[in-house]
Amino acid sequence: MLTLVKNIKELVQVETGRQRLRVEGSEMAQMETVKDAYLLVEDGKIKAFGPMSHCPENADREVDATGRLVLPTFCDSHTHLVYANSREHEFVDKIRGLSYEEIAKRGGGILNSAKATAAASEQELYDMACLRLEEAMRLGTGAIEIKSGYGLSTESELKLLRVIRRLKENSPLTIKSNFLGAHGIPMEYRGHQEDYVDLVINEMIPRVADEGLADFIDVFCDKGFFTVDDTARILEAGIKHGMRPKIHANEMAVSGGVQVGVKYGAISVDHLEQMGDAEIKCLKGSDTMPTILPGCAFFLGLPLSPARRMIEAGLPVAMASDYNPGTSPSCNMQLILSMACIRYRLTPEEAVNATTLNTAYAMGVSDRVGTIAVGKQANFYITKPIPSYEYMPYAYGENKVERVFLNGKEV
Ligand code: NIG
Ligand code: FE
């Protein structure tokens, strides 16, 4: 089956030479495009692309993209999209002056979500997650990482991970699962959280591994949550069971999370609102992708992660949605692209790399998605008629995506 997309005003984020797994430092500003282009898809993969002057004549299906751009779908490498309830009442408490930490201390926050999630059935959670995934896809996301973490008991965590497994089986998106049993400390473990860490290590991780439910292991390593020692113990246990670390670090404080993540070969360390020179130095030369979550900093009014300083130090930077009910209730990666430019001063080219190729790396799939390259999955979107790719981040809050194709099929 050959599908031909013709008359593309500009085909964006193509790779013509060597395919890269990620881009860092000054490479982040490099982004190739082809103007007046075609894109040829065969059996779900990209077969060829180039200028219309070289456009092949025959295909089983033709799609006309006159006046429109084509970009690779976004990769969203950090989400918590399986949960039961929204938390707009805490949102109002925050407007009235309570901090995220104060709400968490009162049993709100993650524990509030855990209570509602425990009461929901697997089917109910699956149905809600499907709707959210559909919304993300309509907005241009083609690959997504999904964490557990609103269970906080063995059975509830397994329930969430089984929901993610069903999403993997039934959704056209590329999905990776992440076990985040160490997301919060349940009330009954307050004052002796090491017992909860033992439960994660001795009971949850082996059960999760037995059912093959997680690609990654995550810990919320931060002030008021899990310590560096807790994190090290949990990551070691996860690694022994075949899960690669991918962690939350340095959201509330300079927590040591970056260092422990790099030490255990984390594929990414995420949040990074609190970054000193030591953290930047530690990431240099590592395989770990620093991942910024602009939606969370926006929603909570947190300090901005020093993205420019990181890029100027030669680091790669990825940006993901952190879609969750407490700190970033939006799966809109178009908005993340805009925030990358508006709030973090990335150029549009850097922002596209941060939300496609580098996030694909941060979830271990950049060999198959994240750019328009021959042999990669045909995951792309066609925009509405827009003037240029710079318009994508510029026109924030507007949906610029018209049609989405995953594995060559329109969804
Ligand atoms: O990534 N920081 C930890 N976890 C989530 C928030 C979870 C919640 O408040 O429900 C985050 O921001
Ligand atoms: Fe998160």
Coordinates of C-alpha atoms and ligand atoms in Angstrom, one line a residue:
M1 CA 0.0 0.0 0.0
L2 CA 1.6 3.3 -1.2
T3 CA 0.3 6.6 0.2
L4 CA 1.6 9.8 -1.4
V5 CA 1.2 13.2 0.3
K6 CA 1.7 15.9 -2.4
N7 CA 2.1 19.6 -2.7
I8 CA 3.3 20.0 0.8
K9 CA 4.2 23.7 1.3
E10 CA 7.0 22.7 3.7
L11 CA 8.0 19.3 5.0
V12 CA 9.6 20.0 8.4
Q13 CA 12.2 18.2 10.6
V14 CA 13.5 15.9 7.9
E15 CA 16.7 13.9 8.1
T16 CA 18.5 13.3 4.8
G17 CA 21.9 12.1 6.0
R18 CA 22.8 10.1 9.1
Q19 CA 19.8 9.6 11.4
R20 CA 20.6 10.9 14.9
L21 CA 19.2 9.5 18.1
R22 CA 19.2 13.0 19.8
V23 CA 20.6 16.5 19.3
E24 CA 22.5 18.5 21.8
G25 CA 24.0 22.0 22.3
S26 CA 24.3 23.9 19.0
E27 CA 22.9 21.0 17.0
M28 CA 19.5 21.7 18.6
A29 CA 19.2 24.8 16.3
Q30 CA 19.6 22.6 13.2
M31 CA 16.4 21.5 11.6
E32 CA 16.1 20.6 7.9
T33 CA 13.1 21.2 5.8
V34 CA 12.0 20.7 2.1
K35 CA 9.8 23.3 0.5
D36 CA 7.2 22.3 -2.1
A37 CA 7.6 18.7 -1.1
Y38 CA 6.1 15.2 -1.4
L39 CA 6.2 12.4 1.2
L40 CA 5.8 8.7 0.2
V41 CA 4.7 6.1 2.7
E42 CA 4.7 2.3 2.2
D43 CA 3.3 -0.2 4.6
G44 CA 3.4 2.2 7.5
K45 CA 6.9 3.4 7.0
I46 CA 8.4 6.4 5.3
K47 CA 9.7 5.3 1.9
A48 CA 10.8 8.6 0.3
F49 CA 10.5 12.3 0.4
G50 CA 11.8 15.2 -1.6
P51 CA 10.9 18.2 -3.8
M52 CA 7.7 18.0 -6.0
S53 CA 9.9 18.1 -9.0
H54 CA 10.9 14.5 -8.1
C55 CA 7.4 13.3 -7.0
P56 CA 6.6 9.7 -8.0
E57 CA 3.7 9.3 -10.3
N58 CA 1.8 6.3 -9.0
A59 CA 0.4 5.6 -5.5
D60 CA -2.6 3.7 -4.2
R61 CA -3.8 6.8 -2.3
E62 CA -3.0 10.5 -2.8
V63 CA -3.4 13.2 -0.2
D64 CA -3.2 16.8 -1.3
A65 CA -1.5 19.2 1.2
T66 CA -1.6 22.4 -0.8
G67 CA -1.0 25.4 1.5
R68 CA -0.2 23.1 4.5
L69 CA 2.9 22.0 6.3
V70 CA 3.8 18.5 7.4
L71 CA 5.7 17.8 10.6
P72 CA 6.5 14.6 12.6
T73 CA 4.0 14.0 15.4
F74 CA 5.1 15.1 18.8
C75 CA 6.6 12.6 21.3
D76 CA 5.4 13.2 24.8
S77 CA 7.9 11.5 27.0
H78 CA 6.3 12.3 30.4
T79 CA 2.7 11.9 31.3
H80 CA 0.5 10.5 34.1
L81 CA -2.6 10.1 32.0
V82 CA -4.2 7.2 33.9
Y83 CA -6.1 8.7 36.8
A84 CA -9.7 8.9 38.1
N85 CA -10.5 12.4 39.1
S86 CA -9.7 15.9 38.1
R87 CA -8.5 18.3 40.9
E88 CA -9.9 21.7 40.1
H89 CA -10.8 22.3 43.8
E90 CA -7.1 22.2 44.7
F91 CA -6.5 24.6 41.8
V92 CA -8.9 27.0 43.5
D93 CA -7.1 26.5 46.9
K94 CA -3.8 27.4 45.1
I95 CA -5.4 30.6 43.7
R96 CA -6.4 31.4 47.3
G97 CA -2.8 31.0 48.4
L98 CA -2.0 27.5 49.4
S99 CA 1.2 26.0 48.0
Y100 CA 1.5 22.6 46.3
E101 CA 3.4 21.3 49.2
E102 CA 0.8 22.5 51.8
I103 CA -1.9 20.8 49.8
A104 CA 0.1 17.6 49.7
K105 CA 0.8 17.7 53.5
R106 CA -3.0 17.8 54.2
G107 CA -3.5 14.7 52.2
G108 CA -4.5 16.5 49.0
G109 CA -2.4 16.3 45.8
I110 CA -1.2 12.8 44.8
L111 CA -3.0 11.2 47.7
N112 CA -6.3 12.7 46.7
S113 CA -5.8 11.2 43.2
A114 CA -4.7 7.8 44.8
K115 CA -7.9 7.6 46.8
A116 CA -10.2 8.1 43.8
T117 CA -8.1 5.9 41.6
A118 CA -8.3 3.0 44.2
A119 CA -12.1 3.3 44.0
A120 CA -12.3 3.1 40.2
S121 CA -12.4 -0.1 38.2
E122 CA -9.8 -1.1 35.6
Q123 CA -12.5 -0.6 32.9
E124 CA -13.4 2.8 34.2
L125 CA -9.8 3.9 34.2
Y126 CA -9.2 2.5 30.8
D127 CA -12.3 4.3 29.3
M128 CA -11.1 7.6 30.8
A129 CA -7.6 7.1 29.6
C130 CA -8.8 6.3 26.1
L131 CA -10.5 9.7 25.8
R132 CA -7.4 11.5 27.0
L133 CA -5.2 9.6 24.6
E134 CA -7.6 10.4 21.8
E135 CA -7.4 14.1 22.7
A136 CA -3.6 14.0 22.7
M137 CA -3.6 12.4 19.3
R138 CA -6.0 15.0 17.8
L139 CA -3.5 17.7 19.0
G140 CA -0.6 16.0 17.2
T141 CA 1.0 13.5 19.6
G142 CA 2.0 10.2 18.1
A143 CA 4.2 8.6 20.9
I144 CA 3.6 8.9 24.6
E145 CA 5.1 7.6 27.8
I146 CA 2.5 6.9 30.6
K147 CA 3.3 6.4 34.2
S148 CA 1.5 4.6 37.0
G149 CA 1.8 6.3 40.4
Y150 CA -1.8 7.1 41.5
G151 CA -2.1 3.6 42.9
L152 CA 0.4 3.6 45.8
S153 CA -0.6 0.1 46.8
T154 CA 0.5 -3.1 45.1
E155 CA -3.0 -3.9 43.7
S156 CA -3.8 -0.4 42.6
E157 CA -0.4 0.1 40.9
L158 CA -0.8 -3.2 39.0
K159 CA -4.3 -2.0 38.0
L160 CA -2.9 1.2 36.5
L161 CA -0.1 -0.7 34.7
R162 CA -2.6 -3.1 33.2
V163 CA -4.6 -0.2 31.9
I164 CA -1.4 1.1 30.2
R165 CA -0.8 -2.4 28.8
R166 CA -4.3 -2.4 27.2
L167 CA -3.7 1.1 25.8
K168 CA -0.5 -0.3 24.2
E169 CA -2.4 -3.2 22.7
N170 CA -5.3 -1.1 21.3
S171 CA -4.0 2.3 20.5
P172 CA -2.3 3.4 17.3
L173 CA 0.1 5.5 19.3
T174 CA 3.6 4.3 20.3
I175 CA 3.3 3.9 24.1
K176 CA 5.9 3.2 26.8
S177 CA 5.0 2.4 30.4
N178 CA 6.7 3.6 33.5
F179 CA 6.3 2.2 37.0
L180 CA 6.1 5.1 39.5
G181 CA 5.1 3.3 42.7
A182 CA 7.4 5.8 44.5
H183 CA 5.2 8.8 43.6
G184 CA 3.9 9.7 47.1
I185 CA 4.0 8.4 50.6
P186 CA 0.7 7.0 51.7
M187 CA -0.7 8.5 55.0
E188 CA -0.2 5.2 56.9
Y189 CA 3.5 5.2 56.1
R190 CA 4.1 8.8 57.3
G191 CA 7.0 8.9 59.7
H192 CA 8.4 5.5 58.6
Q193 CA 8.5 5.9 54.8
E194 CA 11.4 3.4 54.6
D195 CA 8.7 0.7 55.1
Y196 CA 6.9 2.0 52.0
V197 CA 10.2 1.9 50.1
D198 CA 10.6 -1.7 51.2
L199 CA 7.1 -2.5 49.9
V200 CA 7.9 -0.9 46.5
I201 CA 11.2 -2.9 46.3
N202 CA 10.1 -6.3 47.8
E203 CA 6.6 -6.6 46.6
M204 CA 5.6 -4.2 43.9
I205 CA 8.7 -4.3 41.6
P206 CA 8.8 -8.2 41.5
R207 CA 5.0 -8.3 40.7
V208 CA 5.3 -5.6 38.0
A209 CA 8.3 -7.4 36.5
D210 CA 6.5 -10.8 36.6
E211 CA 3.7 -9.5 34.5
G212 CA 6.2 -7.6 32.2
L213 CA 4.2 -4.4 32.8
A214 CA 6.9 -1.6 32.8
D215 CA 9.6 -0.4 30.5
F216 CA 10.9 2.1 33.0
I217 CA 11.1 2.7 36.7
D218 CA 10.5 6.2 38.2
V219 CA 10.8 7.8 41.6
F220 CA 9.8 11.3 42.7
C221 CA 13.1 12.3 44.2
D222 CA 12.5 15.6 45.9
K223 CA 12.1 17.5 49.1
G224 CA 9.1 16.2 51.0
F225 CA 8.9 13.0 48.9
F226 CA 11.6 10.4 48.3
T227 CA 15.3 10.9 49.4
V228 CA 18.4 10.2 47.3
D229 CA 18.9 7.0 49.3
D230 CA 15.4 5.8 48.8
T231 CA 15.8 6.6 45.1
A232 CA 19.1 4.7 44.8
R233 CA 17.6 1.6 46.4
I234 CA 14.5 1.6 44.2
L235 CA 16.4 2.2 41.0
E236 CA 18.8 -0.7 41.8
A237 CA 15.8 -3.0 42.4
G238 CA 14.2 -1.8 39.2
I239 CA 17.3 -2.3 37.1
K240 CA 17.7 -5.8 38.5
H241 CA 14.2 -6.5 37.1
G242 CA 15.0 -5.1 33.7
M243 CA 13.5 -1.6 34.1
R244 CA 15.5 1.4 33.0
P245 CA 15.4 4.5 35.3
K246 CA 13.6 7.6 34.2
I247 CA 12.9 9.9 37.1
H248 CA 11.4 13.0 38.6
A249 CA 14.1 15.3 40.0
N250 CA 14.7 18.8 41.2
E251 CA 11.2 20.2 41.0
M252 CA 10.9 21.5 44.6
A253 CA 14.6 21.7 45.6
V254 CA 18.2 20.9 44.4
S255 CA 17.5 17.4 45.5
G256 CA 20.4 15.3 44.4
G257 CA 18.0 13.7 42.0
V258 CA 20.0 14.6 38.9
Q259 CA 23.1 13.0 40.3
V260 CA 21.4 9.8 41.4
G261 CA 19.6 9.6 38.0
V262 CA 22.8 10.0 36.0
K263 CA 24.6 7.5 38.3
Y264 CA 22.1 4.8 37.6
G265 CA 22.0 5.5 33.8
A266 CA 18.6 7.1 33.7
I267 CA 17.3 7.6 30.2
S268 CA 16.0 11.0 31.4
V269 CA 15.7 13.2 34.5
D270 CA 12.6 15.3 34.4
H271 CA 11.4 18.6 35.8
L272 CA 14.7 20.4 36.6
E273 CA 13.2 23.7 37.9
Q274 CA 16.0 23.8 40.4
M275 CA 19.4 23.4 38.6
G276 CA 22.8 24.5 39.8
D277 CA 26.1 24.3 37.9
A278 CA 26.9 21.0 39.5
E279 CA 23.7 19.5 37.9
I280 CA 24.6 20.8 34.5
K281 CA 28.2 19.5 34.8
C282 CA 26.9 16.1 36.0
L283 CA 24.7 15.7 32.9
K284 CA 27.5 16.6 30.5
G285 CA 28.8 13.5 28.6
S286 CA 26.0 11.3 30.1
D287 CA 23.4 9.4 28.2
T288 CA 20.6 11.0 30.3
M289 CA 18.2 13.4 28.6
P290 CA 17.4 16.5 30.7
T291 CA 13.7 17.0 30.3
I292 CA 11.8 20.2 31.1
L293 CA 8.1 20.2 31.8
P294 CA 6.9 23.7 30.9
G295 CA 3.2 23.0 31.7
C296 CA 4.0 22.2 35.3
A297 CA 6.1 25.3 35.9
F298 CA 3.4 27.4 34.2
F299 CA 0.5 25.9 36.2
L300 CA 2.3 26.0 39.6
G301 CA 4.2 29.3 39.0
L302 CA 7.5 27.6 39.6
P303 CA 10.9 29.1 38.6
L304 CA 11.8 28.3 35.0
S305 CA 14.4 25.6 34.3
P306 CA 17.5 27.2 32.7
A307 CA 17.0 25.8 29.3
R308 CA 19.3 28.3 27.5
R309 CA 22.1 27.8 30.0
M310 CA 21.8 24.0 29.5
I311 CA 21.9 24.3 25.7
E312 CA 24.8 26.7 25.8
A313 CA 26.7 24.2 28.0
G314 CA 26.3 21.7 25.2
L315 CA 23.5 19.7 26.7
P316 CA 20.5 18.3 24.9
V317 CA 17.0 19.4 26.1
A318 CA 13.7 17.7 25.8
M319 CA 10.3 19.2 26.7
A320 CA 7.2 17.1 27.6
S321 CA 3.7 17.8 28.9
D322 CA 3.7 16.1 32.3
Y323 CA 0.0 15.7 31.7
N324 CA -1.5 15.0 35.1
P325 CA -4.5 16.2 37.2
G326 CA -2.5 18.0 39.9
T327 CA 0.3 20.1 38.2
S328 CA -0.3 20.1 34.4
P329 CA -3.8 19.2 33.4
S330 CA -3.2 19.5 29.6
C331 CA -1.9 17.1 27.0
N332 CA -1.4 19.8 24.4
M333 CA 2.1 19.5 23.0
Q334 CA 1.4 22.4 20.7
L335 CA 1.2 24.6 23.8
I336 CA 4.5 23.1 25.1
L337 CA 6.1 24.0 21.7
S338 CA 4.9 27.6 22.2
M339 CA 6.1 27.8 25.9
A340 CA 9.5 26.5 24.8
C341 CA 9.9 29.6 22.6
I342 CA 7.9 32.1 24.7
R343 CA 9.0 31.3 28.2
Y344 CA 12.3 29.4 27.7
R345 CA 13.6 31.4 24.7
L346 CA 14.2 28.4 22.5
T347 CA 14.2 29.1 18.8
P348 CA 11.4 27.4 16.8
E349 CA 14.0 24.9 15.5
E350 CA 15.2 24.1 19.0
A351 CA 11.7 23.8 20.2
V352 CA 10.7 21.3 17.5
N353 CA 13.8 19.2 18.3
A354 CA 12.9 19.4 22.0
T355 CA 9.4 18.1 21.5
T356 CA 10.0 15.4 18.8
L357 CA 13.5 13.9 18.4
N358 CA 14.8 14.5 22.0
T359 CA 11.5 13.4 23.7
A360 CA 11.6 10.3 21.4
Y361 CA 15.1 9.7 22.8
A362 CA 13.8 10.2 26.4
M363 CA 11.4 7.3 25.9
G364 CA 13.8 5.1 24.0
V365 CA 12.1 5.3 20.5
S366 CA 14.2 7.8 18.6
D367 CA 15.4 5.1 16.2
R368 CA 11.8 4.8 14.9
V369 CA 10.0 8.1 15.4
G370 CA 10.7 11.8 16.1
T371 CA 11.8 12.9 12.6
I372 CA 10.8 12.5 9.0
A373 CA 13.4 10.0 7.8
V374 CA 13.4 7.0 5.4
G375 CA 12.6 3.8 7.2
K376 CA 11.0 5.5 10.3
Q377 CA 7.3 5.0 11.2
A378 CA 5.1 7.3 9.1
N379 CA 3.9 9.3 12.0
F380 CA 3.1 12.9 10.9
Y381 CA 0.5 15.6 10.9
I382 CA -0.7 17.9 8.3
T383 CA -1.3 21.4 9.5
K384 CA -4.2 23.7 8.7
P385 CA -3.2 26.3 6.0
I386 CA -0.6 28.3 7.9
P387 CA 2.2 30.6 6.7
S388 CA 5.3 29.0 8.1
Y389 CA 6.7 26.6 10.7
E390 CA 7.5 29.5 13.0
Y391 CA 3.7 30.1 13.1
M392 CA 3.4 26.8 15.1
P393 CA 4.8 28.1 18.3
Y394 CA 3.8 31.7 17.6
A395 CA 0.0 31.2 17.5
Y396 CA -0.2 29.8 21.0
G397 CA -3.5 28.2 22.2
E398 CA -4.8 27.6 18.7
N399 CA -5.0 24.1 17.2
K400 CA -3.0 24.2 14.0
V401 CA -3.2 20.4 13.4
E402 CA -5.7 19.3 10.7
R403 CA -5.0 15.6 10.0
V404 CA -2.9 13.0 11.9
F405 CA -1.3 9.9 10.4
L406 CA 0.2 7.2 12.5
N407 CA 2.0 4.2 10.9
G408 CA 0.8 5.6 7.6
K409 CA -2.9 5.5 8.5
E410 CA -5.0 8.5 9.0
V411 CA -6.4 8.4 12.6
Ligands
NIG1 O1 5.1 15.4 37.7 N1 6.0 15.8 40.6 C1 5.4 14.8 40.8 N2 4.4 14.3 40.1 C2 3.5 15.0 39.2 C3 2.4 15.7 40.0 C4 1.4 14.8 40.4 C5 0.2 15.3 41.1 O2 0.2 16.4 41.7 O3 -0.8 14.6 40.9 C6 4.3 15.9 38.4 O4 4.2 17.2 38.5
FE2 FE 5.4 14.1 36.4

